[in-house]
mmCIF file with all atom_site columns, C-alpha atoms and ligand atoms in Angstrom:
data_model
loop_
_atom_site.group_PDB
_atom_site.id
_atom_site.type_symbol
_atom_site.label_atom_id
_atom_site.label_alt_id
_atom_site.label_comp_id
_atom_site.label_asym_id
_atom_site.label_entity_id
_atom_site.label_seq_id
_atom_site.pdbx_PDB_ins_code
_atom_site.Cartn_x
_atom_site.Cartn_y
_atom_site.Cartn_z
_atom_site.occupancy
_atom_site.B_iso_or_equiv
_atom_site.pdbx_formal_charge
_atom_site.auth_seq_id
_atom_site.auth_comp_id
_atom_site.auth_asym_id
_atom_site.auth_atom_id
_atom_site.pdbx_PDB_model_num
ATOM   1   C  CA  . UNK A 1 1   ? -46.167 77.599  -11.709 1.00 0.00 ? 1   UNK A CA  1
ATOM   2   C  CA  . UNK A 1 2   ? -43.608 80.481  -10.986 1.00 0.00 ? 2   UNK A CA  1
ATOM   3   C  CA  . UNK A 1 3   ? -40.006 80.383  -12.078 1.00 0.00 ? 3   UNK A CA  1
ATOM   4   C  CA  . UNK A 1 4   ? -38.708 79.556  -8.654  1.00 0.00 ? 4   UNK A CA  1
ATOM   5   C  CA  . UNK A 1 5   ? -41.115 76.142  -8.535  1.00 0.00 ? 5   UNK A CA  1
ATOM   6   C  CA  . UNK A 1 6   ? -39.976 75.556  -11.949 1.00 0.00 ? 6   UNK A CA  1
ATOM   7   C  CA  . UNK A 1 7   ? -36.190 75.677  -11.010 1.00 0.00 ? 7   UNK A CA  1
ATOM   8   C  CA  . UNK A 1 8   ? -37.025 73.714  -7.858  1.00 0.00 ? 8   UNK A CA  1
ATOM   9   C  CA  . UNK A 1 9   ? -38.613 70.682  -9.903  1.00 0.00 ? 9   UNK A CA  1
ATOM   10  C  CA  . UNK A 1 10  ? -35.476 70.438  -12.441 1.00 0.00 ? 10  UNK A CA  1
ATOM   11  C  CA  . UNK A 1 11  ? -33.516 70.077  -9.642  1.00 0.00 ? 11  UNK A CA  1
ATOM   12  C  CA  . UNK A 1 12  ? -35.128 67.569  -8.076  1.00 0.00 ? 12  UNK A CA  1
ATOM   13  C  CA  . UNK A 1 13  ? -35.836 65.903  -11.368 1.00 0.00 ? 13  UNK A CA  1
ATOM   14  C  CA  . UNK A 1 14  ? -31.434 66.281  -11.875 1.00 0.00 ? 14  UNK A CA  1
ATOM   15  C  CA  . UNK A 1 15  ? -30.828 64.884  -7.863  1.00 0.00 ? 15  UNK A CA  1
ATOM   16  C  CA  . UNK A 1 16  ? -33.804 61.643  -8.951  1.00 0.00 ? 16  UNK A CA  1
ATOM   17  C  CA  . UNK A 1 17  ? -31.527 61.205  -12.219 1.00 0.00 ? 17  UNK A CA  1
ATOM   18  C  CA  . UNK A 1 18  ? -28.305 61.453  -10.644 1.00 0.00 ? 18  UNK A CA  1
ATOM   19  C  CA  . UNK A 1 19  ? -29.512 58.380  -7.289  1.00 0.00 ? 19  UNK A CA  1
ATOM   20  C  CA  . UNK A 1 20  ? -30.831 56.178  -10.659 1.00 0.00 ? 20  UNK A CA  1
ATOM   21  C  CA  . UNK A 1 21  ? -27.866 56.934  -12.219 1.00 0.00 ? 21  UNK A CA  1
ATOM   22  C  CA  . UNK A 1 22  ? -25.629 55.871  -9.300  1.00 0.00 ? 22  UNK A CA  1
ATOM   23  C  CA  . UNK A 1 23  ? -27.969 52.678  -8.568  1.00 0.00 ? 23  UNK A CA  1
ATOM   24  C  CA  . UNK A 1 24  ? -27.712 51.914  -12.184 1.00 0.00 ? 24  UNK A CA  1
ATOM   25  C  CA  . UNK A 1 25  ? -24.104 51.436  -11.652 1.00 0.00 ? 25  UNK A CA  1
ATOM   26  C  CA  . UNK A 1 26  ? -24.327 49.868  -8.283  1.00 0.00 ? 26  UNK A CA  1
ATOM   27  C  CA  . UNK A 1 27  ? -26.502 47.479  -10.509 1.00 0.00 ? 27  UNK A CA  1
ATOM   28  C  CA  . UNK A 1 28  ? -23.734 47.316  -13.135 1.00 0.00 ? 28  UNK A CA  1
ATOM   29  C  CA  . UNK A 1 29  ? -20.897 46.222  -10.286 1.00 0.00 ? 29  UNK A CA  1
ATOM   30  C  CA  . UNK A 1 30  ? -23.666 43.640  -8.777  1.00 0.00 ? 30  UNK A CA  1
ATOM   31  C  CA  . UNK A 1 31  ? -24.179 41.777  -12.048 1.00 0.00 ? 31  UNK A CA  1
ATOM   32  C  CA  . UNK A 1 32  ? -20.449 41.402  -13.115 1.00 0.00 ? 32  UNK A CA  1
ATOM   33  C  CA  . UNK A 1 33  ? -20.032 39.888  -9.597  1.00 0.00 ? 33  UNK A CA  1
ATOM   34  C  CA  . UNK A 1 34  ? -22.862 37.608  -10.032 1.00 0.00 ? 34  UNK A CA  1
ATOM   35  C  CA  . UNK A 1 35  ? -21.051 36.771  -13.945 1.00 0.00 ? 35  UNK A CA  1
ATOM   36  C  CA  . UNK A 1 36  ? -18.008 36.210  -12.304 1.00 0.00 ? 36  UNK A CA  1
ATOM   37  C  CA  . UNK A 1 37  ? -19.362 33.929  -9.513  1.00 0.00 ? 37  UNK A CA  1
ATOM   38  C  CA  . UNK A 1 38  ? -21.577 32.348  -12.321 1.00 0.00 ? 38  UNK A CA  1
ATOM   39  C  CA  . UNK A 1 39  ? -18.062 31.830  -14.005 1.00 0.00 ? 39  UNK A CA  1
ATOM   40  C  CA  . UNK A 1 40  ? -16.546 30.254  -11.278 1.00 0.00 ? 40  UNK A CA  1
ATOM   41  C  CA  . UNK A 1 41  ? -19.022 28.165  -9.838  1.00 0.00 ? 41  UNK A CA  1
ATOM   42  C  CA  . UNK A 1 42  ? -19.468 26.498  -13.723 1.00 0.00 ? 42  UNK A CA  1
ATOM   43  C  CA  . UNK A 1 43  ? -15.617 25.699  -13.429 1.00 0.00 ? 43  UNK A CA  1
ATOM   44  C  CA  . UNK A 1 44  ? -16.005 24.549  -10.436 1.00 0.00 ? 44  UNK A CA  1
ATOM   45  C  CA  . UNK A 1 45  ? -19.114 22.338  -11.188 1.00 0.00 ? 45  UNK A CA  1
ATOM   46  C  CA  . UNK A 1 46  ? -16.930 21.159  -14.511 1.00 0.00 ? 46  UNK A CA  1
ATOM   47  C  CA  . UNK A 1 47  ? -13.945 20.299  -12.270 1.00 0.00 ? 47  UNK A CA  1
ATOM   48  C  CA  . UNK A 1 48  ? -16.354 18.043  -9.811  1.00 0.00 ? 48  UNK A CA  1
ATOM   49  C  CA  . UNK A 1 49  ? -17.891 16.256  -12.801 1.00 0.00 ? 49  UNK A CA  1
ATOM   50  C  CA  . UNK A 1 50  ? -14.555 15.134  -13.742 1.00 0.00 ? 50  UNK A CA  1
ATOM   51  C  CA  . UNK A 1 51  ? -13.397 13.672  -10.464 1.00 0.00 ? 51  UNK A CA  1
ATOM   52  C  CA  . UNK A 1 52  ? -17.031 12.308  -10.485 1.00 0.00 ? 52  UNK A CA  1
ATOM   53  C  CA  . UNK A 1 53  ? -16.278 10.593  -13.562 1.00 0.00 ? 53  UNK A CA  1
ATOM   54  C  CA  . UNK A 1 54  ? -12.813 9.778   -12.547 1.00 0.00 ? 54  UNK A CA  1
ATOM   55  C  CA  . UNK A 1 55  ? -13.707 8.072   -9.204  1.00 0.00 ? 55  UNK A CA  1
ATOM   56  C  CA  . UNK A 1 56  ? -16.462 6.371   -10.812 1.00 0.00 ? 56  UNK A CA  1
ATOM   57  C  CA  . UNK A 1 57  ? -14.043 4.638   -13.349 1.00 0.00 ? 57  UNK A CA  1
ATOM   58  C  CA  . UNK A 1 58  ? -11.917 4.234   -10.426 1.00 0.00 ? 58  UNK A CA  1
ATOM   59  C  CA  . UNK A 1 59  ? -14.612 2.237   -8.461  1.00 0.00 ? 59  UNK A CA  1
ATOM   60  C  CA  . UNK A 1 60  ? -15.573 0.396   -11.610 1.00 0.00 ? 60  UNK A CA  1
ATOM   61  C  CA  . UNK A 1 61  ? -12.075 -0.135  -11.844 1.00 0.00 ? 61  UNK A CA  1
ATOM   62  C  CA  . UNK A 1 62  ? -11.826 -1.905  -8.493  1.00 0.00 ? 62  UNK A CA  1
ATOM   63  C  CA  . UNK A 1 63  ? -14.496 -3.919  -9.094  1.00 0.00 ? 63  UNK A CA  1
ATOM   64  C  CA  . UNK A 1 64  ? -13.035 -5.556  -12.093 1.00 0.00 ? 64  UNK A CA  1
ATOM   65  C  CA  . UNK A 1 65  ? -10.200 -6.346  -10.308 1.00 0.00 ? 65  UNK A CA  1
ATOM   66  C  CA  . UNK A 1 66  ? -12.035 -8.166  -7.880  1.00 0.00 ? 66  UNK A CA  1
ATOM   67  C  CA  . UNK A 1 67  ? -13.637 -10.160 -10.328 1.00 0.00 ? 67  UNK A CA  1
ATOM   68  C  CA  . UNK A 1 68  ? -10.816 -10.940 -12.093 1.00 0.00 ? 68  UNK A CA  1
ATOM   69  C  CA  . UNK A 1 69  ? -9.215  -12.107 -8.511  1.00 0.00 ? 69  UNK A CA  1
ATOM   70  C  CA  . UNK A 1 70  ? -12.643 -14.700 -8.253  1.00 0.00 ? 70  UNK A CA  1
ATOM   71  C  CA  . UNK A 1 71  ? -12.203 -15.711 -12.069 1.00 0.00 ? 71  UNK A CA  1
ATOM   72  C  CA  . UNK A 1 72  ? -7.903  -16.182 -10.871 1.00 0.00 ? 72  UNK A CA  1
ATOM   73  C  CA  . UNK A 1 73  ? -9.105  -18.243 -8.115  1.00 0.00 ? 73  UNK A CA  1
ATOM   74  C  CA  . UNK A 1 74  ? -11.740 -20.238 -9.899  1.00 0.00 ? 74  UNK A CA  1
ATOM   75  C  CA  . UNK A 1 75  ? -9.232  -20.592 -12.377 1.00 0.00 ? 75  UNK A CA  1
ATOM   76  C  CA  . UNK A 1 76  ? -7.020  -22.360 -9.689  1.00 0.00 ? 76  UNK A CA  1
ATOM   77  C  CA  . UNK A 1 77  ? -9.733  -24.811 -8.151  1.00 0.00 ? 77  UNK A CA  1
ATOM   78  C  CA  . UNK A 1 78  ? -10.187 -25.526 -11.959 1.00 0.00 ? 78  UNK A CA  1
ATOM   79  C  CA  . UNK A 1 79  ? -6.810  -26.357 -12.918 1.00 0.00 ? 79  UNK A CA  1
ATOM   80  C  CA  . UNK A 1 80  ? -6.184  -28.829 -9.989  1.00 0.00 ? 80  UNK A CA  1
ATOM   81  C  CA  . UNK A 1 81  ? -9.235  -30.244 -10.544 1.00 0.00 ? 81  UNK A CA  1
ATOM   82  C  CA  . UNK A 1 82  ? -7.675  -30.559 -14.347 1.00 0.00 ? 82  UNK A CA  1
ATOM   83  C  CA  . UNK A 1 83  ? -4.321  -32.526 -12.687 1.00 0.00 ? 83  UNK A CA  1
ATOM   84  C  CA  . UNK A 1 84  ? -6.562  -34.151 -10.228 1.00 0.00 ? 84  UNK A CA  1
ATOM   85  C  CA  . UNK A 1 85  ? -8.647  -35.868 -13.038 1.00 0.00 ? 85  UNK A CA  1
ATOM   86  C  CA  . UNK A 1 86  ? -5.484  -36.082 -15.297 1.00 0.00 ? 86  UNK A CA  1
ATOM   87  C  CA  . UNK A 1 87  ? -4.447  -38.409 -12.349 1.00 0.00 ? 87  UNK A CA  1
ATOM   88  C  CA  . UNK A 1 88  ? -7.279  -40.165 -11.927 1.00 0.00 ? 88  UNK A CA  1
ATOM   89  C  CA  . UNK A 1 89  ? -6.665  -41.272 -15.574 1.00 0.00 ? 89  UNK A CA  1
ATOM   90  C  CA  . UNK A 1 90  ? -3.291  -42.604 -14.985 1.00 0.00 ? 90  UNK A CA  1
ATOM   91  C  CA  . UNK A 1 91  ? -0.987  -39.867 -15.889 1.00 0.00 ? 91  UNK A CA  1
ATOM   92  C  CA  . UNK A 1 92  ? 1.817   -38.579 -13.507 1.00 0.00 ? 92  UNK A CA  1
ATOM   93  C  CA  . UNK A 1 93  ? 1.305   -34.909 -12.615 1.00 0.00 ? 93  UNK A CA  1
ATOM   94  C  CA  . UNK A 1 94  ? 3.947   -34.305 -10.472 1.00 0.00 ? 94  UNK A CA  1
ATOM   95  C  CA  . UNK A 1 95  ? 7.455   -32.411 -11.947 1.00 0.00 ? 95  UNK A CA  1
ATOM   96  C  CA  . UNK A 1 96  ? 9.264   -35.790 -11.575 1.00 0.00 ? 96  UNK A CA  1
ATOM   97  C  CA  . UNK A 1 97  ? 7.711   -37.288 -14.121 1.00 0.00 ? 97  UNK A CA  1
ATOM   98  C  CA  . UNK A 1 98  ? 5.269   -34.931 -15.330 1.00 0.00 ? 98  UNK A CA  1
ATOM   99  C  CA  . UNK A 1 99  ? 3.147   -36.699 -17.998 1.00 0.00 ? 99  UNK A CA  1
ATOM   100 C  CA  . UNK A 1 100 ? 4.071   -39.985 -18.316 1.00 0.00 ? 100 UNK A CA  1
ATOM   101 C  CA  . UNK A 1 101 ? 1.752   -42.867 -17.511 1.00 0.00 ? 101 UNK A CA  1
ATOM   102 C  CA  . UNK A 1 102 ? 1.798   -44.266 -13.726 1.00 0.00 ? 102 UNK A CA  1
ATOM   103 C  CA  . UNK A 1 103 ? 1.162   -47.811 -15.020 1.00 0.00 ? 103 UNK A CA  1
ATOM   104 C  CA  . UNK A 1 104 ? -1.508  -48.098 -12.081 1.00 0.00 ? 104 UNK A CA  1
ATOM   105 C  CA  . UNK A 1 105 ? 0.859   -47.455 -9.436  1.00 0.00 ? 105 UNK A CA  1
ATOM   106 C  CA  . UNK A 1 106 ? -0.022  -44.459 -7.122  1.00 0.00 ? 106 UNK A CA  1
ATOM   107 C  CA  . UNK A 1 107 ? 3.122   -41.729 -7.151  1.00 0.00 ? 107 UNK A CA  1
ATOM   108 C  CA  . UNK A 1 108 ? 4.117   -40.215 -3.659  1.00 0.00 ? 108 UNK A CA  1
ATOM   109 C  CA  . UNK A 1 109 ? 5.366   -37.288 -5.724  1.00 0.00 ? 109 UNK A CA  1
ATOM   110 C  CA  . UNK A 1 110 ? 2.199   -36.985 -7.525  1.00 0.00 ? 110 UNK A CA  1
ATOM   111 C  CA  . UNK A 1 111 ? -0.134  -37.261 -4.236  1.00 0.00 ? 111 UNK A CA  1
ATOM   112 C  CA  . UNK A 1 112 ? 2.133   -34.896 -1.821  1.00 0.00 ? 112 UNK A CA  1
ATOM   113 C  CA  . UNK A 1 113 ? 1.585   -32.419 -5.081  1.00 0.00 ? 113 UNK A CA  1
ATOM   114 C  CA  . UNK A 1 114 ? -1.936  -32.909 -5.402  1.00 0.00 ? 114 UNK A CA  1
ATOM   115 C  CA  . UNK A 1 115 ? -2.163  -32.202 -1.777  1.00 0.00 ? 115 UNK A CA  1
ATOM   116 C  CA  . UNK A 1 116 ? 0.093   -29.510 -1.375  1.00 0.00 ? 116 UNK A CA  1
ATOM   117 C  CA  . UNK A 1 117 ? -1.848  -27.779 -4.430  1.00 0.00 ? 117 UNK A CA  1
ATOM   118 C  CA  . UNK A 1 118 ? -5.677  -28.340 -2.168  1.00 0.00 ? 118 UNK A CA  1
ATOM   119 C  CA  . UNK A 1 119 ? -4.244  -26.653 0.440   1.00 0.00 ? 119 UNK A CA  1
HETATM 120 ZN ZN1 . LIG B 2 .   ? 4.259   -38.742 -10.126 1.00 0.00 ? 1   LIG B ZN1 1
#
């Protein structure tokens, strides 16, 4: 190996370090993006979860409300069936004479109410 081969194989050896040392850096600039995307896609995923969770809590929400609206209307059908029976036993359940015994005679305020109230 002459001098001149010997020159001509550093050089190449400096241009092969110099292209790694420029893709190392291309490398360098390619992973930060992919940190930074990594970064923003976790924020992202964390943001989701919570209106996940929130809309979840929202629907389970809802759904108590409708079953308090059955229970309110249940509630209803049971407390004229309540006056209807408190009636039955002889009491008067309309606001004339709310509570007081009917002494076996039916009420016309008592029976409008009780119908008014099915309705
Ligand atoms: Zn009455």
């Amino acid at each position: 190996m002459n001098t001149k081969e010997v020159f001509e194989q550093v050089s190449d050896m400096e241009e092969q370090i110099g292209q790694l040392y420029q893709q190392l850096g291309d490398l360098k600039i390619h992973l930060s993006e992919l940190l930074e995307e990594n970064h923003r896609l976790a924020h992202e995923n964390h943001h989701l979860r919570q209106r996940l969770d929130q809309s979840i809590e929202e629907e389970s929400e809802r759904d108590d409300s409708t079953t308090n609206q059955k229970r309110a209307i249940e509630n209803i059908g049971e407390g004229y069936d309540n006056l209807a029976r408190l009636y039955e036993e002889g009491f008067h359940i309309c606001n004339v004479h709310f509570g007081s015994p009917r002494q076996n005679e039916d009420c016309l305020f008592c029976l409008s109410f009780l119908n008014k109230t099915k309705e």
